[in-house]
Short mmCIF file of C-alpha atoms in Angstrom, two decimals:
data_model
loop_
_atom_site.label_atom_id
_atom_site.label_comp_id
_atom_site.label_asym_id
_atom_site.label_seq_id
_atom_site.Cartn_x
_atom_site.Cartn_y
_atom_site.Cartn_z
CA MET M 1 100.09 106.93 108.16
CA LEU M 2 102.60 106.70 110.97
CA ARG M 3 100.42 104.10 112.55
CA ASP M 4 100.59 101.96 109.45
CA ILE M 5 104.32 102.31 109.20
CA GLY M 6 104.21 101.04 112.76
CA THR M 7 102.27 98.01 111.61
CA VAL M 8 104.91 97.14 109.06
CA GLY M 9 107.53 97.65 111.75
CA GLN M 10 105.71 95.25 114.03
CA ARG M 11 105.53 92.72 111.26
CA ILE M 12 109.27 93.02 110.66
CA GLN M 13 109.85 92.71 114.39
CA ALA M 14 107.68 89.60 114.45
CA ILE M 15 109.73 88.06 111.64
CA GLY M 16 112.89 89.07 113.47
CA ARG M 17 111.65 87.31 116.58
CA ARG M 18 110.87 84.16 114.67
CA GLN M 19 114.32 84.08 113.11
CA PHE M 20 115.73 84.84 116.52
CA VAL M 21 113.96 81.85 118.04
CA VAL M 22 115.52 79.69 115.37
CA SER M 23 118.98 81.12 115.93
CA ALA M 24 118.58 80.88 119.71
CA SER M 25 117.67 77.21 119.57
CA ALA M 26 120.51 76.60 117.12
CA ALA M 27 122.86 78.31 119.56
CA ALA M 28 121.54 76.09 122.36
CA LEU M 29 122.27 73.02 120.25
CA PHE M 30 125.79 74.11 119.47
CA LEU M 31 126.55 75.62 122.86
CA PRO M 32 128.11 72.46 124.33
CA ALA M 33 130.30 72.14 121.24
CA MET M 34 131.33 75.77 121.57
CA LEU M 35 132.11 75.30 125.26
CA ARG M 36 134.44 72.51 124.31
CA ALA M 37 135.97 74.68 121.60
CA GLY M 38 137.09 77.31 124.08
CA PRO M 39 135.85 79.86 126.63
CA ALA M 40 136.20 82.87 124.30
CA LEU M 41 133.76 81.40 121.78
CA ALA M 42 131.31 80.46 124.49
CA GLN M 43 131.29 84.01 125.85
CA ASP M 44 130.54 85.35 122.40
CA ALA M 45 127.58 83.01 122.13
CA VAL M 46 125.99 83.90 125.47
CA PRO M 47 124.56 87.38 124.72
CA THR M 48 122.74 86.10 121.63
CA ALA M 49 120.72 83.53 123.58
CA PRO M 50 118.43 84.84 126.32
CA PRO M 51 115.62 82.35 125.65
CA SER M 52 113.35 83.55 128.46
CA ALA M 53 113.01 86.96 126.76
CA VAL M 54 111.57 85.47 123.57
CA PRO M 55 107.75 85.34 123.46
CA ALA M 56 106.29 82.53 121.39
CA PRO M 57 105.12 83.85 118.00
CA SER M 58 101.38 83.46 117.58
CA PRO M 59 100.53 83.46 113.87
CA ALA M 60 97.39 81.44 114.65
CA THR M 61 95.61 84.45 116.20
CA PRO M 62 95.53 87.32 113.70
CA GLU M 63 93.83 90.56 114.61
CA THR M 64 90.04 90.26 114.38
CA PHE M 65 87.93 92.79 112.49
CA ASP M 66 86.66 94.35 115.72
CA GLU M 67 90.19 94.72 117.08
CA LEU M 68 91.46 96.20 113.81
CA TYR M 69 88.52 98.61 113.52
CA ALA M 70 88.91 99.80 117.12
CA ARG M 71 92.65 100.30 116.65
CA LEU M 72 92.17 102.35 113.47
CA THR M 73 89.33 104.59 114.65
CA LYS M 74 90.66 104.97 118.22
CA GLY M 75 87.08 105.15 119.47
CA ALA M 76 86.03 107.96 117.10
CA LYS M 77 82.66 107.59 115.38
CA PRO M 78 83.22 107.73 111.61
CA THR M 79 80.89 109.70 109.34
CA GLU M 80 78.60 107.69 107.09
CA GLY M 81 77.50 108.64 103.59
CA LYS M 82 80.71 110.17 102.23
CA LEU M 83 82.24 106.86 101.23
CA THR M 84 80.51 104.47 98.84
CA PHE M 85 81.04 100.91 97.69
CA GLU M 86 80.45 99.55 94.25
CA ILE M 87 80.31 95.78 94.69
CA PRO M 88 77.91 93.03 93.66
CA GLU M 89 75.32 92.08 96.30
CA ILE M 90 75.72 88.46 95.28
CA ALA M 91 79.17 87.15 94.37
CA GLU M 92 79.11 83.79 92.63
CA ASN M 93 82.84 83.27 93.00
CA GLY M 94 84.41 84.36 96.27
CA ASN M 95 87.87 84.05 94.77
CA THR M 96 87.48 87.19 92.75
CA VAL M 97 84.90 89.80 93.70
CA PRO M 98 85.33 93.12 91.87
CA PHE M 99 84.87 96.23 93.99
CA ALA M 100 85.34 99.97 93.82
CA VAL M 101 85.40 102.44 96.69
CA THR M 102 84.74 106.13 96.11
CA ALA M 103 85.25 108.92 98.62
CA ASP M 104 83.43 112.22 98.05
CA SER M 105 86.44 114.52 98.49
CA PRO M 106 87.72 117.56 96.55
CA MET M 107 91.26 116.12 96.83
CA THR M 108 92.94 119.50 97.26
CA ALA M 109 96.16 120.07 99.20
CA GLU M 110 94.06 121.35 102.13
CA ASN M 111 91.38 118.68 102.10
CA TYR M 112 92.02 115.21 100.76
CA VAL M 113 91.59 111.55 101.57
CA ARG M 114 94.82 110.15 103.01
CA SER M 115 93.85 106.50 102.95
CA ILE M 116 91.08 103.98 102.52
CA HIS M 117 91.37 100.77 104.49
CA LEU M 118 89.36 97.87 103.10
CA MET M 119 88.36 95.26 105.67
CA SER M 120 86.48 92.00 105.77
CA THR M 121 84.50 90.83 108.78
CA ALA M 122 84.77 87.07 108.14
CA ASN M 123 87.95 86.37 106.14
CA PRO M 124 90.95 84.74 107.85
CA GLN M 125 92.60 88.17 107.86
CA ALA M 126 90.52 91.27 108.59
CA SER M 127 92.69 93.73 106.68
CA VAL M 128 92.28 93.23 102.94
CA ALA M 129 94.14 96.24 101.60
CA LEU M 130 95.19 99.73 102.53
CA PHE M 131 95.17 102.36 99.78
CA TYR M 132 97.00 105.68 100.16
CA PHE M 133 96.10 108.77 98.16
CA THR M 134 97.63 112.19 97.62
CA PRO M 135 96.18 115.45 96.22
CA GLN M 136 97.84 114.38 92.95
CA SER M 137 95.46 111.39 92.86
CA GLY M 138 92.80 113.85 91.70
CA LYS M 139 90.01 111.51 92.78
CA ALA M 140 89.83 109.25 95.84
CA VAL M 141 88.62 106.23 93.92
CA VAL M 142 90.18 102.78 93.90
CA ALA M 143 89.05 99.56 92.28
CA SER M 144 90.40 96.03 92.57
CA ARG M 145 89.24 92.46 93.16
CA MET M 146 89.00 90.75 96.52
CA ARG M 147 88.61 87.29 98.00
CA LEU M 148 85.65 86.55 100.25
CA ALA M 149 85.71 83.34 102.27
CA LYS M 150 81.94 83.41 102.85
CA THR M 151 78.91 85.70 103.00
CA GLN M 152 79.82 88.69 105.12
CA ASP M 153 79.89 92.45 105.60
CA ILE M 154 82.80 94.33 104.14
CA VAL M 155 83.87 97.67 105.51
CA ALA M 156 85.87 100.57 104.12
CA LEU M 157 87.31 103.21 106.43
CA ALA M 158 88.74 106.43 105.01
CA GLU M 159 91.03 108.76 106.90
CA ILE M 160 90.74 112.39 105.81
CA SER M 161 93.56 114.96 105.98
CA ASN M 162 91.64 116.90 108.69
CA GLY M 163 91.62 113.82 110.92
CA GLU M 164 88.02 112.77 110.21
CA PHE M 165 87.07 109.17 109.48
CA TRP M 166 84.47 108.10 106.95
CA VAL M 167 82.99 104.64 106.82
CA ALA M 168 80.99 102.47 104.43
CA ARG M 169 79.67 99.00 105.15
CA THR M 170 77.89 96.57 102.85
CA LYS M 171 76.89 92.92 102.82
CA VAL M 172 78.03 90.57 100.08
CA THR M 173 76.41 87.16 99.67
CA VAL M 174 78.96 84.61 98.50
CA THR M 175 77.86 81.48 96.65
CA ILE M 176 81.26 79.74 96.45
CA GLY M 177 83.83 80.89 98.99
CA GLY M 178 87.33 82.06 98.17
CA CYS M 179 90.58 81.92 100.16
CA GLY M 180 91.08 78.25 99.24
CA GLY M 181 89.32 77.34 102.52
CA MET K 1 106.64 87.23 89.28
CA THR K 2 106.34 86.54 85.62
CA GLY K 3 105.02 88.42 82.65
CA LYS K 4 104.72 92.06 81.85
CA PRO K 5 102.01 94.00 83.65
CA ARG K 6 99.21 95.47 81.57
CA ILE K 7 98.70 99.19 82.04
CA ASN K 8 95.85 101.10 80.50
CA ILE K 9 95.47 104.90 80.31
CA PRO K 10 93.21 107.07 78.13
CA LYS K 11 94.41 107.71 74.59
CA SER K 12 93.93 111.47 74.65
CA ILE K 13 95.09 113.42 77.71
CA LYS K 14 95.10 117.18 78.33
CA ALA K 15 96.88 119.07 81.12
CA GLY K 16 94.65 119.18 84.19
CA ASP K 17 92.78 115.97 83.33
CA ILE K 18 92.10 113.41 86.02
CA ILE K 19 92.72 110.07 84.33
CA GLU K 20 92.03 106.50 85.39
CA VAL K 21 95.08 104.22 85.40
CA ARG K 22 94.15 100.54 85.19
CA THR K 23 96.78 97.92 85.95
CA LEU K 24 96.87 94.15 85.87
CA ILE K 25 99.76 91.84 86.77
CA SER K 26 100.07 88.05 86.82
CA HIS K 27 100.72 86.75 90.32
CA VAL K 28 99.58 83.72 92.31
CA MET K 29 98.80 85.78 95.47
CA GLU K 30 99.19 82.64 97.61
CA THR K 31 97.31 83.39 100.84
CA GLY K 32 99.36 81.37 103.32
CA ASN K 33 96.11 79.78 104.57
CA ARG K 34 96.05 76.90 102.11
CA LYS K 35 97.45 73.43 102.73
CA ASP K 36 99.02 71.26 100.06
CA ALA K 37 98.21 67.56 99.45
CA THR K 38 100.55 66.48 102.25
CA GLY K 39 98.83 68.77 104.77
CA ARG K 40 101.60 71.33 104.95
CA VAL K 41 100.72 75.03 104.87
CA VAL K 42 101.69 76.62 101.57
CA PRO K 43 103.71 79.72 102.55
CA ARG K 44 102.29 83.14 101.79
CA GLN K 45 103.56 84.64 98.55
CA ILE K 46 101.70 87.81 97.61
CA ILE K 47 102.39 91.20 96.11
CA HIS K 48 102.32 93.28 99.29
CA THR K 49 103.02 96.72 97.85
CA PHE K 50 102.01 98.60 94.73
CA ALA K 51 103.24 102.15 94.26
CA ALA K 52 102.68 104.87 91.66
CA THR K 53 104.66 108.08 91.28
CA PHE K 54 104.45 110.84 88.67
CA GLU K 55 107.70 112.67 87.94
CA GLY K 56 109.01 111.30 91.26
CA LYS K 57 106.03 112.53 93.31
CA ASP K 58 103.87 110.02 95.21
CA VAL K 59 100.46 109.62 93.64
CA PHE K 60 99.01 106.40 95.01
CA ARG K 61 100.17 103.42 97.00
CA ALA K 62 98.50 100.16 98.03
CA GLU K 63 99.47 97.73 100.75
CA LEU K 64 97.83 94.45 99.86
CA ASN K 65 97.06 91.47 102.04
CA SER K 66 96.02 87.95 101.16
CA GLY K 67 92.41 89.06 100.68
CA ILE K 68 93.27 90.52 97.27
CA SER K 69 92.59 88.11 94.40
CA ALA K 70 95.22 86.36 92.29
CA ASN K 71 96.49 88.38 89.29
CA PRO K 72 95.75 91.65 91.06
CA PHE K 73 93.89 94.32 89.13
CA ILE K 74 94.31 97.80 90.58
CA SER K 75 92.74 100.95 89.26
CA PHE K 76 93.44 104.44 90.60
CA TYR K 77 93.31 108.05 89.39
CA LEU K 78 96.00 110.56 88.50
CA LEU K 79 95.76 114.33 88.15
CA VAL K 80 97.97 115.08 85.14
CA PRO K 81 99.67 118.48 85.61
CA GLY K 82 101.53 118.13 82.31
CA ALA K 83 103.56 115.68 80.28
CA GLY K 84 105.74 113.37 82.35
CA THR K 85 106.54 109.85 83.43
CA LEU K 86 104.29 107.67 85.52
CA ALA K 87 106.32 105.01 87.36
CA LEU K 88 104.61 101.92 88.75
CA SER K 89 106.09 99.14 90.87
CA TRP K 90 104.87 95.88 92.35
CA THR K 91 106.80 94.09 95.14
CA ASP K 92 106.11 90.58 96.42
CA ASP K 93 106.99 88.46 99.49
CA ALA K 94 109.91 86.86 97.64
CA GLY K 95 111.43 90.33 97.32
CA ALA K 96 110.87 90.51 93.57
CA THR K 97 109.95 93.92 92.19
CA VAL K 98 108.48 94.65 88.79
CA SER K 99 108.78 98.27 87.67
CA GLU K 100 107.14 99.91 84.68
CA GLN K 101 107.29 103.42 83.29
CA VAL K 102 104.56 105.01 81.24
CA ALA K 103 105.29 108.19 79.31
CA ILE K 104 102.30 110.51 79.46
CA SER K 105 102.20 112.97 76.58
CA LEU K 106 99.57 115.60 76.04
CA SER K 107 97.35 115.80 73.00
#
């Protein structure tokens, strides 16, 4: 869970950087004006604009499925057979493919499924959704509808309270792709 | 976000039951990958978080990405320890939050 909070943090940082780039370039534009306005103002402006320290944001290269999967499992080999998909083998409309994921867990305070991460191997973004459970969930079952850009494998990875990982993988054939390609 | 979400729970609930909670909300779930007629990327506008608590205790939470379909349907389960209030909330990229409360009474 901490790791995922980290992900959100990174995203916020990324947004911060982007806004910072904008403000830095705006500062550069107005810097000559500020210099004319007076030395005190110019000094105030200087610390906000170290342009060399700003890496270019790269929204064009999102994390691939392999990168995401490796980051989540940290090299561990997840157990198969404890997590199951309910999803059509052939999806006529990739814009809305119903699915359910079920984890075979007692969901007690000592032994429960913390999260199920749903991933696609060929969508523009590998991470589709991350579902968190608690013992109060009673059952580690979630259902929703997903977009599939084209025929591909989809993968669910569950993290158990004892640190284990469970995985399920299934192929879905898509007749008309989703994601507004 | 517009419209009231639809929330469905079983009619008859006893203490200790594990019930399915089915939810549906109207939302465009714009992926951020699409371009408009002029070739400009349409900015992402999705519900990124759905959360459910019962009597203030976390039950279920979902972090959604653009791979979830428009008008997201989400179904999850709840162990009902007794009568109480189930609170649900949906939050989107524009910062809008829709919150709903469902009173769960025993029969």
